CSV table of N, CA, C and O in Angstrom, one decimal:
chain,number,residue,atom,x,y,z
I,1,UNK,N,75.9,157.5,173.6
I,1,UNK,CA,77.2,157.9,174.1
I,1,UNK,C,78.1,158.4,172.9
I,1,UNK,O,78.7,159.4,173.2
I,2,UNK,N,78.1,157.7,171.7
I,2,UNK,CA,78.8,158.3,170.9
I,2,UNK,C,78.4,159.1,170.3
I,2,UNK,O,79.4,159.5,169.6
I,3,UNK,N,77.0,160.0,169.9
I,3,UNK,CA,77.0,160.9,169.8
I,3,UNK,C,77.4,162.2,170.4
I,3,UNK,O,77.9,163.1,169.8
I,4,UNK,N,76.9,162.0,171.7
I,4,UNK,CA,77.4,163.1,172.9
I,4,UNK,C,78.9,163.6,172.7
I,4,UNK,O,79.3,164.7,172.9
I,5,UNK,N,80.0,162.0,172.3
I,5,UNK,CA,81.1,162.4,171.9
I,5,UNK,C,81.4,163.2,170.5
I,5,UNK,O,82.5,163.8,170.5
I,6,UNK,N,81.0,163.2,169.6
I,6,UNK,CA,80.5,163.4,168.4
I,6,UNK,C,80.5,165.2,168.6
I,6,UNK,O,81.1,166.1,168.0
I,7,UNK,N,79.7,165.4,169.7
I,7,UNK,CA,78.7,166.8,169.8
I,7,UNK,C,80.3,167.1,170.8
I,7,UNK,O,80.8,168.2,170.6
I,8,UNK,N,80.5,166.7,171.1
I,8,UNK,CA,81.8,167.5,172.4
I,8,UNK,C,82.8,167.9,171.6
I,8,UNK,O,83.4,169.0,171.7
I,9,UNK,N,83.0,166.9,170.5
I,9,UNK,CA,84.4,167.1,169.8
I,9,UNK,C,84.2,168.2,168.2
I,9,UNK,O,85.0,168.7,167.5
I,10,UNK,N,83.3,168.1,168.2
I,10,UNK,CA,82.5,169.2,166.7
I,10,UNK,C,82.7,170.7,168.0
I,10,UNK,O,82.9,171.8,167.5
I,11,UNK,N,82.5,170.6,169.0
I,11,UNK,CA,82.0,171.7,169.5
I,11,UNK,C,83.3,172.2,170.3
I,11,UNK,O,83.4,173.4,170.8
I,12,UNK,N,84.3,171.3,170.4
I,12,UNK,CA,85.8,172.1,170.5
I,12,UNK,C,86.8,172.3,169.3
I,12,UNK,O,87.7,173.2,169.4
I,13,UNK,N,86.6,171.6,168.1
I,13,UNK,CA,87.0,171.6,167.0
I,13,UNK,C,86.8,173.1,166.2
I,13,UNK,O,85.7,173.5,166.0
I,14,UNK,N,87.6,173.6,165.9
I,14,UNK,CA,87.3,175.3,165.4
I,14,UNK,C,88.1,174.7,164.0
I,14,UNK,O,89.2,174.2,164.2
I,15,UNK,N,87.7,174.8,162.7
I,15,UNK,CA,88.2,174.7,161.5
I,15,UNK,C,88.6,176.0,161.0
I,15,UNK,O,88.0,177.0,160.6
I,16,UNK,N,89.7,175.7,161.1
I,16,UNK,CA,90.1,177.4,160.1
I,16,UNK,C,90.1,177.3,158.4
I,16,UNK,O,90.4,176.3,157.6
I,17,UNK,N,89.6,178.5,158.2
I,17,UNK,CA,90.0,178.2,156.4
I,17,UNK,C,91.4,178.6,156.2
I,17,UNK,O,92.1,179.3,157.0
I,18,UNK,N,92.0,177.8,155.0
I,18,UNK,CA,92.9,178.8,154.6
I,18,UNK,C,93.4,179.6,154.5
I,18,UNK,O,92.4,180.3,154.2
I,19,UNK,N,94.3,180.3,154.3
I,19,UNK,CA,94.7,181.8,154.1
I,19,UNK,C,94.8,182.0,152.9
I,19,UNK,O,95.4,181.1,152.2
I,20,UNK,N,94.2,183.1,152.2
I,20,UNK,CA,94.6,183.1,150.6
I,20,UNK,C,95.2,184.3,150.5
I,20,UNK,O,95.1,185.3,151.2
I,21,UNK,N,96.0,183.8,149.1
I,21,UNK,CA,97.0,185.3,148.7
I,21,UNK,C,96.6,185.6,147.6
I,21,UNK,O,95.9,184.8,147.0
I,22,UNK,N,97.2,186.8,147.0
I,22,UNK,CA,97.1,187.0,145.7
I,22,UNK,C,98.3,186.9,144.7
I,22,UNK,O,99.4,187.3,144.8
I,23,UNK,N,97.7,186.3,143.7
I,23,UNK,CA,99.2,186.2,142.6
I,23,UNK,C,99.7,187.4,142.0
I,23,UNK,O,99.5,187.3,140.8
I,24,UNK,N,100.1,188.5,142.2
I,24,UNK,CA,100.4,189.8,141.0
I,24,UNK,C,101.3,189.6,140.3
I,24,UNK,O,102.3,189.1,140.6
I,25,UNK,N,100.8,190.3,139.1
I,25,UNK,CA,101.8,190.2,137.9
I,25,UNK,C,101.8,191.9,138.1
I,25,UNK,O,101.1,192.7,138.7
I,26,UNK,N,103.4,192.3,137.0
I,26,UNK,CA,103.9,192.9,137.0
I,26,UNK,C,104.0,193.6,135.5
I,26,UNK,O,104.2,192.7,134.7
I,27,UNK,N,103.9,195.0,135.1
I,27,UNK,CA,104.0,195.4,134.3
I,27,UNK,C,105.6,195.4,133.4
I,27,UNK,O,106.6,196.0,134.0
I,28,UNK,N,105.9,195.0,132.4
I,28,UNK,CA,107.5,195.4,132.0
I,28,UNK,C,107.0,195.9,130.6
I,28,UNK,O,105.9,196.0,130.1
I,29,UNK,N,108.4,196.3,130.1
I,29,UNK,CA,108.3,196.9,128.4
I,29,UNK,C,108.7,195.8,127.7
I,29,UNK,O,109.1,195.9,126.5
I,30,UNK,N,108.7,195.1,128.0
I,30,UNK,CA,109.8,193.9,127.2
I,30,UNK,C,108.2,192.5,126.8
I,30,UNK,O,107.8,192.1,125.7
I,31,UNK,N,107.8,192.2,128.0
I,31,UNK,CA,106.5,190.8,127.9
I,31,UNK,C,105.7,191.2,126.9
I,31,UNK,O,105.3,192.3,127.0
I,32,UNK,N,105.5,190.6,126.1
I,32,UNK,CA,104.4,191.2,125.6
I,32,UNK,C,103.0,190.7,125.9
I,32,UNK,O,102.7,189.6,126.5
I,33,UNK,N,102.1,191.6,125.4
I,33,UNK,CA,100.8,191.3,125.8
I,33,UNK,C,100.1,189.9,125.4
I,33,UNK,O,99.1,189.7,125.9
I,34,UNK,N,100.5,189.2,124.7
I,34,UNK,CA,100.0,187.7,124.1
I,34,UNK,C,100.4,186.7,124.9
I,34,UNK,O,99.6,185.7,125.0
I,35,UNK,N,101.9,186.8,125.6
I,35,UNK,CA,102.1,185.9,126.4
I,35,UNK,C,101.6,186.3,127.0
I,35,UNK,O,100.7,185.7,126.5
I,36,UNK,N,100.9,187.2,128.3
I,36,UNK,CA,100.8,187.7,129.6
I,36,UNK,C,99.1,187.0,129.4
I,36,UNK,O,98.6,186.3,130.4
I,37,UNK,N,98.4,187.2,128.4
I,37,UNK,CA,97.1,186.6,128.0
I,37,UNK,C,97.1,184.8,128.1
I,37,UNK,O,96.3,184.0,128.6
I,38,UNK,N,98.2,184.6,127.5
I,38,UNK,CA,98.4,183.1,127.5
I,38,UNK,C,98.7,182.5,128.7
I,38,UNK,O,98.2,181.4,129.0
I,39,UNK,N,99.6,183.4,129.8
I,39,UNK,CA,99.3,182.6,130.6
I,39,UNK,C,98.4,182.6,131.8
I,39,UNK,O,98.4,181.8,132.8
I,40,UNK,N,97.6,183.8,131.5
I,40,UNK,CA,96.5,183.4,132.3
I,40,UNK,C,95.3,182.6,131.8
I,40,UNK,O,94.4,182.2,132.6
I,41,UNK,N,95.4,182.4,130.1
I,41,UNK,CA,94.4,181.4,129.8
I,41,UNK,C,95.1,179.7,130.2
I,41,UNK,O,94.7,178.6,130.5
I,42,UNK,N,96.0,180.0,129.9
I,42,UNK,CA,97.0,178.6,130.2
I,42,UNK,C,97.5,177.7,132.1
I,42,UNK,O,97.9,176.6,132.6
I,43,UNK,N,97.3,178.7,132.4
I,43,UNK,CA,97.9,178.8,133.5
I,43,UNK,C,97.1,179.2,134.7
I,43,UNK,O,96.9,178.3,135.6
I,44,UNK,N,96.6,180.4,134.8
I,44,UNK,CA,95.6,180.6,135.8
I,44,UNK,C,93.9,180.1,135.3
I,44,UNK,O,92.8,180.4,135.9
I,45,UNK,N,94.1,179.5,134.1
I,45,UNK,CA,92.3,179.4,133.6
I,45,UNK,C,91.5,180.0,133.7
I,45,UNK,O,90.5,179.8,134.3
I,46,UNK,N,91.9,181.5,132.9
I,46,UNK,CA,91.1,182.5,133.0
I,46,UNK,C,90.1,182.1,131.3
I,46,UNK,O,90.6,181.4,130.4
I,47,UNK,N,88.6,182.8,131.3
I,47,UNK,CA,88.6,183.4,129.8
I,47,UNK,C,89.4,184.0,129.1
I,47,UNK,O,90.3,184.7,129.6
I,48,UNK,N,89.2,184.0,127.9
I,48,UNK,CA,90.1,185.2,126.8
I,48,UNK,C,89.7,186.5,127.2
I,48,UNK,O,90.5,187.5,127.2
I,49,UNK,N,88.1,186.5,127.6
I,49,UNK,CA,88.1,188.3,127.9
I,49,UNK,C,88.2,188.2,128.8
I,49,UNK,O,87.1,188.8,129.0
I,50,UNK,N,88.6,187.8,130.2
I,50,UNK,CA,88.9,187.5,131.7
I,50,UNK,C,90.5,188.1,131.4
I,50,UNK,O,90.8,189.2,131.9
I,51,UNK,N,91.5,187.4,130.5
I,51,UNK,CA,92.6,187.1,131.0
I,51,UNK,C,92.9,188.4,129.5
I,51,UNK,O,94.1,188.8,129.7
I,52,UNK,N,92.3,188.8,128.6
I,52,UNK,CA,92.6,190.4,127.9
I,52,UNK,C,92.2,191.3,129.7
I,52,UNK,O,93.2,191.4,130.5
I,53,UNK,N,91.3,191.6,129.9
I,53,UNK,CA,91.0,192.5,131.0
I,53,UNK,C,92.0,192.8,131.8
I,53,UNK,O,92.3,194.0,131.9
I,54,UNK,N,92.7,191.7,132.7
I,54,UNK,CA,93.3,191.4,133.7
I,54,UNK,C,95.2,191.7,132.8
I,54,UNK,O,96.3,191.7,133.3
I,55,UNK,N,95.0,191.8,131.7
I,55,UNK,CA,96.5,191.8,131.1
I,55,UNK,C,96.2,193.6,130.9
I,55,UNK,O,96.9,194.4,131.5
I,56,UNK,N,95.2,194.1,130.2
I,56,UNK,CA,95.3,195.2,129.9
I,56,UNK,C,95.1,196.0,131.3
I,56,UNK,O,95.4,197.2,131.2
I,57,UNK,N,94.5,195.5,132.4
I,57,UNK,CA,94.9,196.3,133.9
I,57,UNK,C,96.2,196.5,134.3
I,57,UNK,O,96.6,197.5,134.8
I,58,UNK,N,96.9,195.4,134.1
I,58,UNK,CA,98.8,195.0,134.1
I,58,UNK,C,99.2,196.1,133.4
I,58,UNK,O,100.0,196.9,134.0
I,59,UNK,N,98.9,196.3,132.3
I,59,UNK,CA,99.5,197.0,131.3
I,59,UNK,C,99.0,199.0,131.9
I,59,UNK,O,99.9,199.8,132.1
I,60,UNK,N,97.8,199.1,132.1
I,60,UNK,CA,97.6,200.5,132.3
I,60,UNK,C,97.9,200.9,133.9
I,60,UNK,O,98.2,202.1,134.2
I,61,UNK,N,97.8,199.9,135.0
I,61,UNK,CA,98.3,200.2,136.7
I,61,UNK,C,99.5,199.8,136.8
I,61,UNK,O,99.9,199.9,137.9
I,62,UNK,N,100.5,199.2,135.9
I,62,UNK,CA,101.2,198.6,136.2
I,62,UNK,C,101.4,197.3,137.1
I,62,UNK,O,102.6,196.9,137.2
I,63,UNK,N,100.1,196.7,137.8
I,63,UNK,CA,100.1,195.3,138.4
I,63,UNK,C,98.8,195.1,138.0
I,63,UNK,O,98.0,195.9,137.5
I,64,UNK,N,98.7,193.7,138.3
I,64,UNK,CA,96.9,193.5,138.6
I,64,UNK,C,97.1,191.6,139.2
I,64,UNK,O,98.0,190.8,139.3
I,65,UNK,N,95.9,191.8,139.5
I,65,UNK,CA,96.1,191.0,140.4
I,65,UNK,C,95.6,189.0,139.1
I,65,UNK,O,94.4,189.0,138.6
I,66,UNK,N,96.3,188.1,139.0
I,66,UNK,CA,95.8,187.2,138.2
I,66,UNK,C,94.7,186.0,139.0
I,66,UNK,O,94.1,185.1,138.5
I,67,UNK,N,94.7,186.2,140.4
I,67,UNK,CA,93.6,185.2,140.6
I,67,UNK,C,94.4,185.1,142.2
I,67,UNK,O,95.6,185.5,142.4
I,68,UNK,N,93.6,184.6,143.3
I,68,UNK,CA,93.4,184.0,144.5
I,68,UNK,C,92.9,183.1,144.9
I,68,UNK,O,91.7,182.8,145.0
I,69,UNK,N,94.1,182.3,145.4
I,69,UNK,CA,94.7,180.8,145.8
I,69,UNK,C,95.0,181.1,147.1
I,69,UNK,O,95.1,182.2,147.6
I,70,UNK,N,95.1,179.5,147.7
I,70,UNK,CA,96.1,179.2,148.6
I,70,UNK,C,96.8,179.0,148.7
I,70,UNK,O,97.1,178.3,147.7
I,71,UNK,N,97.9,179.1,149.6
I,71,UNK,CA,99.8,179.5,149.0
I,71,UNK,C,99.6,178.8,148.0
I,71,UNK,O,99.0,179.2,147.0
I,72,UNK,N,100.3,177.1,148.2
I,72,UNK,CA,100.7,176.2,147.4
I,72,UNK,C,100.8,176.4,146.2
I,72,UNK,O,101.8,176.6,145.5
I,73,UNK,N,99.1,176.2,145.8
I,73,UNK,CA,98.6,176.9,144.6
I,73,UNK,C,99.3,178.1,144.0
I,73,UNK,O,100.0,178.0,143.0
I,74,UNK,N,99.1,179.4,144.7
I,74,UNK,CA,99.4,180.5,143.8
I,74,UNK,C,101.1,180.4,143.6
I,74,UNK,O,101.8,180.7,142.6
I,75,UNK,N,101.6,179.7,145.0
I,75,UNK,CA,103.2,179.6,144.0
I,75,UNK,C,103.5,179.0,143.2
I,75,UNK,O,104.6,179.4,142.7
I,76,UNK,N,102.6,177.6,142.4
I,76,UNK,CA,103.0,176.8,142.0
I,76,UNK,C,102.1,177.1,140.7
I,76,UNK,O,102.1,176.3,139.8
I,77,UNK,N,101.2,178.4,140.6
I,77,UNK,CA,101.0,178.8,139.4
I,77,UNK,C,101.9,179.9,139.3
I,77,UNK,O,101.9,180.0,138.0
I,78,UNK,N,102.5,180.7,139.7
I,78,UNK,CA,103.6,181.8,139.8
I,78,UNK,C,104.8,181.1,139.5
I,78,UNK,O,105.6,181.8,138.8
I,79,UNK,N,105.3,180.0,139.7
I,79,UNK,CA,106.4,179.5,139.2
I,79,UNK,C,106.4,178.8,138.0
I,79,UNK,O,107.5,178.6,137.5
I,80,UNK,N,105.3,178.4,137.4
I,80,UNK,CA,105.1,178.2,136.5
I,80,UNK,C,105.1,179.0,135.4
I,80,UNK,O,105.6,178.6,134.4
I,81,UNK,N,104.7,180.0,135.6
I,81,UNK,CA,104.5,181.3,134.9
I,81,UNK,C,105.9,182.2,134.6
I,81,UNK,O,106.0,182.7,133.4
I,82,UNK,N,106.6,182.3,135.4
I,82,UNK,CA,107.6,182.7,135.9
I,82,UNK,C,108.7,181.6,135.1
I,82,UNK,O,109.4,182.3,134.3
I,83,UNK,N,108.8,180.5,135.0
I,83,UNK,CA,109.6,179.4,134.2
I,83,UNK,C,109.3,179.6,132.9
I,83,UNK,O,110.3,179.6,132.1
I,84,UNK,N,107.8,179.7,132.2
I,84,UNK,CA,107.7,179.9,131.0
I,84,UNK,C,108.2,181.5,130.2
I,84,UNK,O,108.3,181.9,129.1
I,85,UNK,N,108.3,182.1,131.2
I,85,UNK,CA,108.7,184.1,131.2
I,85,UNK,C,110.4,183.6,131.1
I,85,UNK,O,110.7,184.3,130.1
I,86,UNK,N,111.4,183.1,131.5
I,86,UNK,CA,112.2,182.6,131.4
I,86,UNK,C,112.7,182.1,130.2
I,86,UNK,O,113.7,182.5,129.5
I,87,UNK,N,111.6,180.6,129.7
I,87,UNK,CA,112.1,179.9,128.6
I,87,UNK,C,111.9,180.6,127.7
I,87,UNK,O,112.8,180.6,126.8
I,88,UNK,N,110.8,181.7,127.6
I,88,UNK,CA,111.0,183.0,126.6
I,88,UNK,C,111.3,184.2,126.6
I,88,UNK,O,110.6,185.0,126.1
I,89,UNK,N,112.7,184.4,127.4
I,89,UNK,CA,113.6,185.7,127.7
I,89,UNK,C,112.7,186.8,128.0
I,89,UNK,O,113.1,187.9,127.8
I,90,UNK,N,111.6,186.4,128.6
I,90,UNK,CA,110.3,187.8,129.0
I,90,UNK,C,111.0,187.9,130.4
I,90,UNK,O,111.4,186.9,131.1
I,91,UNK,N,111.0,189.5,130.9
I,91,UNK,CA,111.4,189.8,132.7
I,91,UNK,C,110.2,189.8,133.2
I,91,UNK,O,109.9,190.9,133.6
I,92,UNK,N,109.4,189.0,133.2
I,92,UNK,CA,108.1,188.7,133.5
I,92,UNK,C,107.9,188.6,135.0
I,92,UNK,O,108.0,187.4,135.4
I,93,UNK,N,107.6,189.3,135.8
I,93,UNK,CA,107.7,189.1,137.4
I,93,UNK,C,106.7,188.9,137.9
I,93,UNK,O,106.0,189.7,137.3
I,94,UNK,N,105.6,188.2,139.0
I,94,UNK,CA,105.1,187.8,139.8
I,94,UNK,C,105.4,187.4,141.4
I,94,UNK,O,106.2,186.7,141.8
I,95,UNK,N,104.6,188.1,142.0
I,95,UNK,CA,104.5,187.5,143.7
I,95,UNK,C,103.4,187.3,144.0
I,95,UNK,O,102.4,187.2,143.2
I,96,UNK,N,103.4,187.1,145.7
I,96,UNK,CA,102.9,186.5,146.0
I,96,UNK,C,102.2,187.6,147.6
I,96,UNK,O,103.0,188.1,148.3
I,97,UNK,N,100.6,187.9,147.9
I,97,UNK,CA,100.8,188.6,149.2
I,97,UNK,C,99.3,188.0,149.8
I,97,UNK,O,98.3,187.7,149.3
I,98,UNK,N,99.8,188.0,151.1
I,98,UNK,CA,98.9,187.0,151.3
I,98,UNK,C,97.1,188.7,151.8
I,98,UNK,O,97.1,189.9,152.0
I,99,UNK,N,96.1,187.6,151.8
I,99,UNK,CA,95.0,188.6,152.1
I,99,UNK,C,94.6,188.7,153.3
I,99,UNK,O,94.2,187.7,153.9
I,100,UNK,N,94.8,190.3,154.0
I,100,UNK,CA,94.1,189.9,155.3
I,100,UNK,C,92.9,190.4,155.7
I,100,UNK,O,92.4,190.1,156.8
């Protein structure tokens, strides 16, 4: 019997995944390229040639994308990022868009 319940309830149960977004960073003339590397080795846990790549994409399209999360996550590495772009007078900008 408690299987059968088991099998009824798995079999109305639909699990959604999460929704994931992407974090982008933003090209300026002012950040410079060492913080923008730092904090994706700091911050998003990128490699050094991961987080050179993804800075010098920033730098030549003017965005790129630093990694995909779920909200929480990517705001709460974007505000992070965003706070340290602050304590050192960088106009360092980041958002947030979700993937559909």
């Amino acid at each position: 019997m408690a299987t059968e319940y088991k099998q009824q309830l798995n079999n109305k149960l639909k699990i959604k995944q999460p929704k994931k977004y992407m974090a982008i960073m933003y090209n300026d003339d002012y950040t410079t390229m060492e913080f923008v590397v730092s904090i994706l080795e700091d911050i998003f846990l990128k490699s050094s040639e991961e987080a050179y790549s993804i800075m010098m994409n920033v730098h030549k399209k003017g965005s790129g994308i630093a990694g995909i999360y779920p909200v929480d996550i990517a705001l709460t590495k974007i505000n992070k990022s965003m706070l340290l772009a602050k304590e050192n007078n960088f106009p360092f900008k980041m958002t947030i868009k979700e993937i559909e």
